[in-house]
Short mmCIF file of C-alpha atoms in Angstrom, two decimals:
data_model
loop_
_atom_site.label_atom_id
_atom_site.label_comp_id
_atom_site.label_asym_id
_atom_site.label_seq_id
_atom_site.Cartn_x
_atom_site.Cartn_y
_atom_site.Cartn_z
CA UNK A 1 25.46 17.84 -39.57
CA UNK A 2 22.88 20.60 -38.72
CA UNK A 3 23.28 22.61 -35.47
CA UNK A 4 19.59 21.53 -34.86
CA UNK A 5 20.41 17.69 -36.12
CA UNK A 6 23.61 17.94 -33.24
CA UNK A 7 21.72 19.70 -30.82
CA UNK A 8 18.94 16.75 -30.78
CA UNK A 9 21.94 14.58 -30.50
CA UNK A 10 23.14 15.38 -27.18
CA UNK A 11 20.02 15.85 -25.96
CA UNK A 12 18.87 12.16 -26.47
CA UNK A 13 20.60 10.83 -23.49
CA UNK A 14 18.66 13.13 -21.55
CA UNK A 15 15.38 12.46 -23.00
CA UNK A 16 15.78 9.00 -21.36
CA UNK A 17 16.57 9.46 -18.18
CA UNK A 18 12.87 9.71 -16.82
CA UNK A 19 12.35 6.25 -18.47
CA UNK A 20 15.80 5.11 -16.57
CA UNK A 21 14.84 6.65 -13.24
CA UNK A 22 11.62 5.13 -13.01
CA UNK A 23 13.28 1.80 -13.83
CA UNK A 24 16.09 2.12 -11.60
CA UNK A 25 14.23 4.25 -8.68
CA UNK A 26 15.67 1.75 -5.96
CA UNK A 27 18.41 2.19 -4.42
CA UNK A 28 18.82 -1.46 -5.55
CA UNK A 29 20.36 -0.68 -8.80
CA UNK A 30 23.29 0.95 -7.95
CA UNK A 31 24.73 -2.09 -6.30
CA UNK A 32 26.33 -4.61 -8.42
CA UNK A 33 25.83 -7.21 -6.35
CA UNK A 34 22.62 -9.08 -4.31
CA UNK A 35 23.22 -11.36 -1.53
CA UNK A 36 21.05 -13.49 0.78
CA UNK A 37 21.22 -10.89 3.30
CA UNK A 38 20.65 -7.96 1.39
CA UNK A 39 21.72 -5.64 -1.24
CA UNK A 40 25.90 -4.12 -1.14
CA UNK A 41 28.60 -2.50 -2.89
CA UNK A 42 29.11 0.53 -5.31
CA UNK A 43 28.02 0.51 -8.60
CA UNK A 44 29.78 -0.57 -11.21
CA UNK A 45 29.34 -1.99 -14.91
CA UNK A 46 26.57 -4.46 -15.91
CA UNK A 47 28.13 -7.52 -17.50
CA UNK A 48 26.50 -10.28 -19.19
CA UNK A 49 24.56 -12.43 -16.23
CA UNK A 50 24.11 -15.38 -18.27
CA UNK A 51 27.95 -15.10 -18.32
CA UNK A 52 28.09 -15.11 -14.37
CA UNK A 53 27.63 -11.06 -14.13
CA UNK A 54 27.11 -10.11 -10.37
CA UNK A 55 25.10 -7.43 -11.36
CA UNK A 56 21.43 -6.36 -10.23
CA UNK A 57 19.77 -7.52 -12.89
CA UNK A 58 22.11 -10.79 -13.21
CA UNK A 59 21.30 -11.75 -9.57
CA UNK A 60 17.41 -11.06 -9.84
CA UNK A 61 17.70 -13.23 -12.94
CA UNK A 62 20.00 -15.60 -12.33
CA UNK A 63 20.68 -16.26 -9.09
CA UNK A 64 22.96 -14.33 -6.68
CA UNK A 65 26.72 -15.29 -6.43
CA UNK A 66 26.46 -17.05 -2.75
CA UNK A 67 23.59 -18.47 -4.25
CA UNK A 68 25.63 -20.47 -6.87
CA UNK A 69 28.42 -20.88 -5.27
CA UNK A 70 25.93 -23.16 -2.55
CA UNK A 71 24.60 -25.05 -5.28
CA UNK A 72 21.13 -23.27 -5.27
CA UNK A 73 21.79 -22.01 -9.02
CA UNK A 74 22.38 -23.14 -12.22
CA UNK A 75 25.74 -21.59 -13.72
CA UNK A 76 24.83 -21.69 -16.93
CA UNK A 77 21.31 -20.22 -16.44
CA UNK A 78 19.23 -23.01 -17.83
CA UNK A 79 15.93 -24.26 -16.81
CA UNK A 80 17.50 -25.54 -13.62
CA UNK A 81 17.26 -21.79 -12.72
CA UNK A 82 13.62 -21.65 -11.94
CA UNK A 83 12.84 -21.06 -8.35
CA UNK A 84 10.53 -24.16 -7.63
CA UNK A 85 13.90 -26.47 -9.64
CA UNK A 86 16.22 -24.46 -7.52
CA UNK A 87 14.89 -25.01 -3.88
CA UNK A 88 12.31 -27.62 -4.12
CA UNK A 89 12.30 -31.22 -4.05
CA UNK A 90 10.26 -32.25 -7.09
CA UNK A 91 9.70 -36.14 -6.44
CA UNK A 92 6.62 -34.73 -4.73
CA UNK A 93 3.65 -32.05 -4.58
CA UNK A 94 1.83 -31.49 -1.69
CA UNK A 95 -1.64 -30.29 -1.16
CA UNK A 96 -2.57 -28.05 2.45
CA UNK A 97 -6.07 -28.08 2.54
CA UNK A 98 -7.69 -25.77 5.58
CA UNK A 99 -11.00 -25.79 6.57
CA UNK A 100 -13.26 -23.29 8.89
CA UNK A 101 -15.29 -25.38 10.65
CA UNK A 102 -19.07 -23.84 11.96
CA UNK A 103 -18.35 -24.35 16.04
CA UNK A 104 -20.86 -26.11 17.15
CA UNK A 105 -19.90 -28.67 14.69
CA UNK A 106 -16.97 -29.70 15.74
CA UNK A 107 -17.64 -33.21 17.09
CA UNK A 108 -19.49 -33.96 13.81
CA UNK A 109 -16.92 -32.41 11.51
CA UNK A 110 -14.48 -34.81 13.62
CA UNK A 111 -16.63 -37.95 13.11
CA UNK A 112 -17.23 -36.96 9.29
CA UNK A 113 -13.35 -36.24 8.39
CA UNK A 114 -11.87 -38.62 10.46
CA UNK A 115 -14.19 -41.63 7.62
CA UNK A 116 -13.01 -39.61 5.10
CA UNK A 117 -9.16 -39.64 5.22
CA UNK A 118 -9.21 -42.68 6.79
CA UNK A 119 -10.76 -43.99 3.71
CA UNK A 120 -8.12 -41.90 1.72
CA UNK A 121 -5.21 -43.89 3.76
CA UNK A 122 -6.67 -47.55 3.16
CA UNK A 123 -7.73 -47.21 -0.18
CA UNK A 124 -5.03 -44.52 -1.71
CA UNK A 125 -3.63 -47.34 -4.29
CA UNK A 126 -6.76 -46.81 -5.93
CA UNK A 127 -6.85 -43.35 -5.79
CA UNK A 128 -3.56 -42.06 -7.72
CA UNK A 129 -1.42 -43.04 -4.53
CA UNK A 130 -1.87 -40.12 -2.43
CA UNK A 131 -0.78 -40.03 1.07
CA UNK A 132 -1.99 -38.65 4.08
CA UNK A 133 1.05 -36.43 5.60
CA UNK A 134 -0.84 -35.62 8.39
CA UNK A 135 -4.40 -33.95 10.10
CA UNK A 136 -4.12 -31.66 12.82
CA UNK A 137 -6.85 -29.12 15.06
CA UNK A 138 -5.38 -25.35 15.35
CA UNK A 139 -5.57 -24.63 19.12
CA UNK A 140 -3.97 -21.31 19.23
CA UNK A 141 -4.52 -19.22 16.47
CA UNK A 142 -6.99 -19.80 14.33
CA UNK A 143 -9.24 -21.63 16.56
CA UNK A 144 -11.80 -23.99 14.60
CA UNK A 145 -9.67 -24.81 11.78
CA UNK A 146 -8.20 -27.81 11.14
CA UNK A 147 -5.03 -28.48 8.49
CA UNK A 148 -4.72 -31.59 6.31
CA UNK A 149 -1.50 -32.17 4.33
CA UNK A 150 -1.95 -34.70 1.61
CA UNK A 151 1.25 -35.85 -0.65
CA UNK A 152 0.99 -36.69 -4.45
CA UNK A 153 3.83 -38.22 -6.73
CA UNK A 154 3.99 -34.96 -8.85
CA UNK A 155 1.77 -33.30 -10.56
CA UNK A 156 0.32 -36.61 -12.46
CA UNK A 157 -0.49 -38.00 -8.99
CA UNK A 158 -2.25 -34.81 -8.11
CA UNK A 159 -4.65 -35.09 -11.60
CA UNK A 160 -4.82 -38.50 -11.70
CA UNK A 161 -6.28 -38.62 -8.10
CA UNK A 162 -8.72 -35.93 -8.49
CA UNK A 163 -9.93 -37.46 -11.57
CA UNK A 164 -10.08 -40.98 -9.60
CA UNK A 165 -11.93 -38.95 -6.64
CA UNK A 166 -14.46 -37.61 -9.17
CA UNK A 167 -15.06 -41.11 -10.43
CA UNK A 168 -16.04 -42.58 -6.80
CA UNK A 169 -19.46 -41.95 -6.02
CA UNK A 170 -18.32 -43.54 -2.16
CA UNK A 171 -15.65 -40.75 -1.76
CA UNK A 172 -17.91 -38.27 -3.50
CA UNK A 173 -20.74 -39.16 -0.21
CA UNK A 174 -17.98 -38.70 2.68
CA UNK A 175 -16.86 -35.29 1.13
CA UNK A 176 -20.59 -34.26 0.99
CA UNK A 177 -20.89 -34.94 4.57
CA UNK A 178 -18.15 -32.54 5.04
CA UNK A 179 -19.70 -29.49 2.94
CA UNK A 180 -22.08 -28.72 5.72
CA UNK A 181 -20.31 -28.65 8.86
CA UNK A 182 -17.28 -25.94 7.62
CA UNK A 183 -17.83 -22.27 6.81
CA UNK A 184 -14.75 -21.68 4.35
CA UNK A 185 -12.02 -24.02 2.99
CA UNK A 186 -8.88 -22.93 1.28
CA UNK A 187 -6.85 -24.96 -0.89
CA UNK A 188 -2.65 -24.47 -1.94
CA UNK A 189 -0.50 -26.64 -3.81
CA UNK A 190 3.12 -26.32 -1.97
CA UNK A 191 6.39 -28.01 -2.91
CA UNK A 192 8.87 -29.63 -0.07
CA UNK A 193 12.07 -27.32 0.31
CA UNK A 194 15.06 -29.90 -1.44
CA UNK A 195 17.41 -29.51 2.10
CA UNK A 196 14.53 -30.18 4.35
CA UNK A 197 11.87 -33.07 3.31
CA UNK A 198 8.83 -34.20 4.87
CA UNK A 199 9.10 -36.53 7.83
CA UNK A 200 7.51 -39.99 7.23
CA UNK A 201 4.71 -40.89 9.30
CA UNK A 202 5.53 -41.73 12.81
CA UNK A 203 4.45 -41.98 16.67
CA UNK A 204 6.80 -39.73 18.24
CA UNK A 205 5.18 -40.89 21.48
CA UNK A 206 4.39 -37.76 23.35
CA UNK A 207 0.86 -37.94 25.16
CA UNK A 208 -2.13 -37.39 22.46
CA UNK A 209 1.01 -36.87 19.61
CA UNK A 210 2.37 -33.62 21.34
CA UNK A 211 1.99 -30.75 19.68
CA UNK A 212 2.54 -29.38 16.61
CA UNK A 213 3.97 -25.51 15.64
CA UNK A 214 2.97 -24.43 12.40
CA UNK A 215 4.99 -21.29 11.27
CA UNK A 216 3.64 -19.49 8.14
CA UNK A 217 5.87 -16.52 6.69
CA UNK A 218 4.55 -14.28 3.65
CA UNK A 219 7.44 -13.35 1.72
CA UNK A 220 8.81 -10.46 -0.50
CA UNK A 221 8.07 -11.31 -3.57
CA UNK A 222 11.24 -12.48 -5.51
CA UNK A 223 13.12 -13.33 -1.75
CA UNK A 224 12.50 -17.31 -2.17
CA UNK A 225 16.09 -17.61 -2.80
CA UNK A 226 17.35 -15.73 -0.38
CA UNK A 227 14.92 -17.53 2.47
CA UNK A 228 16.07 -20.79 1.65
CA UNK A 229 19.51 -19.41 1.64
CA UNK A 230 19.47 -18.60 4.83
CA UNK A 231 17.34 -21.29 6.09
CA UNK A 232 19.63 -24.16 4.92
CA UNK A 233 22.47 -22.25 7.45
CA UNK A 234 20.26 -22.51 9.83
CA UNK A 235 18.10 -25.27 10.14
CA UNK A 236 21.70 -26.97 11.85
CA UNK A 237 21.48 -25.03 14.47
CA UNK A 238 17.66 -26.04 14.99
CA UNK A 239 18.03 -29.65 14.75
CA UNK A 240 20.27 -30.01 18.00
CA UNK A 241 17.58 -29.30 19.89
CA UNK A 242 14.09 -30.14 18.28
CA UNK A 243 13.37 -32.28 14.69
CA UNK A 244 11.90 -30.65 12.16
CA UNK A 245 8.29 -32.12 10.49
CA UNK A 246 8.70 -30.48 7.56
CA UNK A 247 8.91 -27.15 5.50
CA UNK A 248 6.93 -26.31 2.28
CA UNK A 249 6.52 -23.01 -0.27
CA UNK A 250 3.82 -22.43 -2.25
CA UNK A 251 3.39 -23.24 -5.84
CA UNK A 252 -0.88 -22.16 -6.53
CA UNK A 253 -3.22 -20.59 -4.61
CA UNK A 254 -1.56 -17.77 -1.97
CA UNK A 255 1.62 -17.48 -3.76
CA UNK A 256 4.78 -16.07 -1.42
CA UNK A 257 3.93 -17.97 1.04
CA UNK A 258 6.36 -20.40 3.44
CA UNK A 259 4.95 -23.06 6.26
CA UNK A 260 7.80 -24.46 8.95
CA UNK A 261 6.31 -27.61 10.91
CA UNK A 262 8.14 -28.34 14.32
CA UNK A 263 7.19 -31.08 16.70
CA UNK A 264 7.11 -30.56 20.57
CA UNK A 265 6.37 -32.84 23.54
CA UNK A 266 4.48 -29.62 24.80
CA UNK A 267 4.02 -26.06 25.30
CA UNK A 268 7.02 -25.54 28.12
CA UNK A 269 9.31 -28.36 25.74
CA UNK A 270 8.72 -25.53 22.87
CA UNK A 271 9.68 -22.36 25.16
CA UNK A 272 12.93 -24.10 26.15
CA UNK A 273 13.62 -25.67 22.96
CA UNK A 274 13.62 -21.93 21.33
CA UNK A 275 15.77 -20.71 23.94
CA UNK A 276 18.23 -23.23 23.17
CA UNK A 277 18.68 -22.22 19.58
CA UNK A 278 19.60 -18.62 20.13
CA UNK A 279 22.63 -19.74 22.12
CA UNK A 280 23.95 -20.97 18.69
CA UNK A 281 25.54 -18.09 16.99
CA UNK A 282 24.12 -19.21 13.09
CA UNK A 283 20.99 -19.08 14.32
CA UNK A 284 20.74 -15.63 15.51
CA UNK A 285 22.28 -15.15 11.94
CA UNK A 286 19.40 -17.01 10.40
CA UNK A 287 16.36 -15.03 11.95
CA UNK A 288 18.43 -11.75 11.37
CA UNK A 289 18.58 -12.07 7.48
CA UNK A 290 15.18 -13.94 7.18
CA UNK A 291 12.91 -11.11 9.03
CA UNK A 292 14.14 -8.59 6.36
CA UNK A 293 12.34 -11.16 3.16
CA UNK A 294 9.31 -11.86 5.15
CA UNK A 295 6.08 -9.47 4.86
CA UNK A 296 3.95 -10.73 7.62
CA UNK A 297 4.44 -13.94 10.07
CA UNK A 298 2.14 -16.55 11.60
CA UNK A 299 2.72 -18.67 14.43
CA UNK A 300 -0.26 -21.47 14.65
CA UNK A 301 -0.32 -24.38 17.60
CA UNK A 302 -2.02 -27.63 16.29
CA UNK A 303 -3.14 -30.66 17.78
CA UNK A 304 -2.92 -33.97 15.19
CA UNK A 305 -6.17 -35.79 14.62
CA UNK A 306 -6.79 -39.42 16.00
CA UNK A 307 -6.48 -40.69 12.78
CA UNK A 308 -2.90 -38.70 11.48
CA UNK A 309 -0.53 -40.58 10.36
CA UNK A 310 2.27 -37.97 11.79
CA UNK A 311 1.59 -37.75 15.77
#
């Protein structure tokens, strides 16, 4: 071997290390191990993560080892791995449709919506058999928007009642009465988290249905796992005090993106409720690991509609 064929030699480690360090810039890859409530330990050797490696890599892939060991993960890596198969339900897809209503509207948005889902609820069997989860009026917050959940049998329900919406020209008149009395409308397919379904449509009573506490958290990407992780600790320590309505994660449309429902008798109810939690020690726990996943957070107060099916 040449002195210039050796000396090229030892330098090819080194002429990848920029491509390495701009891989690996994080901090994050010198751990060899990812957990739910953040990233620890020294670094060590990669092994195979389809083999059960704890390594960066074999955690972002795969599934961290707390992860697995709750059940959240397939072992062997297959298809079972996918986020949505991991935390979601699957017997269902859900659809949260908002709309911006133009102010001075209101009373004939309310007159116009209320015909339309309450032709939606009567006559679902013809249309795919979607169901109305519920209809509610924000009240703090985003003031002037109202929040309709609708519930499809998987993605065949959702096409084949779009396609069955298309075809009816009387469902086709209601929605045009809509059009003109909103300013925006946003649409987002989300998927039930697996530990914590939807609750079915009830009266819980309270005066004019209570209220409702929608909680929306924008996550790090790739922290799904982790969230639920955490959340499925913690949701115990919530439900001694207050029953959850339901908690969904996006799927299309504003991707990242988590919605809690609660249900309160009212506004003081809520205040004590919350105080309650934090004398439980996992739930403290809970909001300490989740704040580090979430990018922004959204606390919304909502009213259900006269004609909701959840109240």
């Amino acid at each position: 071997m040449s002195f210039l064929t050796l000396r090229t030699a030892r330098q090819a480690p080194r002429a990848l290390a920029p491509l390495s360090a701009s891989l690996h810039a994080s901090s994050l890859v010198r751990s060899n191990k990812v957990t739910p409530g953040g990233v620890t330990g020294d670094s060590e050797p990669e092994t195979d993560p389809k083999k059960g490696g704890e390594g960066f890599f074999g955690s972002l892939l795969y599934g961290s080892k707390e992860a697995k060991a709750a059940g959240l993960v397939d072992p062997a890596g297959g298809q079972q791995g996918q986020h949505s198969k991991i935390v979601g339900r699957g017997k269902y897809v859900h659809e949260k449709i908002t709309h911006q209503i133009i102010p001075s509207k209101r009373e004939e948005y309310l007159a116009a919506a209320e015909k339309y889902f309450k032709e939606l609820i009567d006559h679902n069997g013809e249309f795919g058999r979607v169901k109305l989860t519920g209809s509610w009026e924000s009240v703090v917050g985003t003031v002037g928007e109202f929040t309709h959940i609708l519930e499809y049998e998987g993605y065949k329900g959702y096409d084949e009642t779009n396609r069955a919406l298309k075809g009816s020209k009387e469902m086709q008149s209601l929605q045009s009465a809509i059009l003109p009395l909103i300013n925006s409308r946003q649409h987002q397919i989300v998927s039930e988290f697996s530990f914590w379904p939807s609750s079915p449509p009830h009266d819980s009573g309270y005066p004019d249905g209570g209220i409702f506490e929608m909680r929306t958290y924008q996550l790090q990407p790739g922290k799904l796992l982790d969230w639920e992780y955490a959340w499925r600790r913690g949701l115990e320590a919530r439900k001694r005090f207050v029953q959850p309505v339901g908690a969904f994660f996006s799927q299309v449309g504003q991707l990242h993106e988590v919605h809690h429902i609660w249900q309160y008798p009212d506004m003081e109810t809520r205040k004590h409720t919350r105080e309650q939690a934090w004398s439980v020690g996992s739930w403290s726990d809970t909001v300490q690991e989740t704040v580090k996943l979430a990018q922004s957070m959204k606390s919304t107060i909502m009213v259900p509609c006269s004609w909701s099916p959840l109240k």
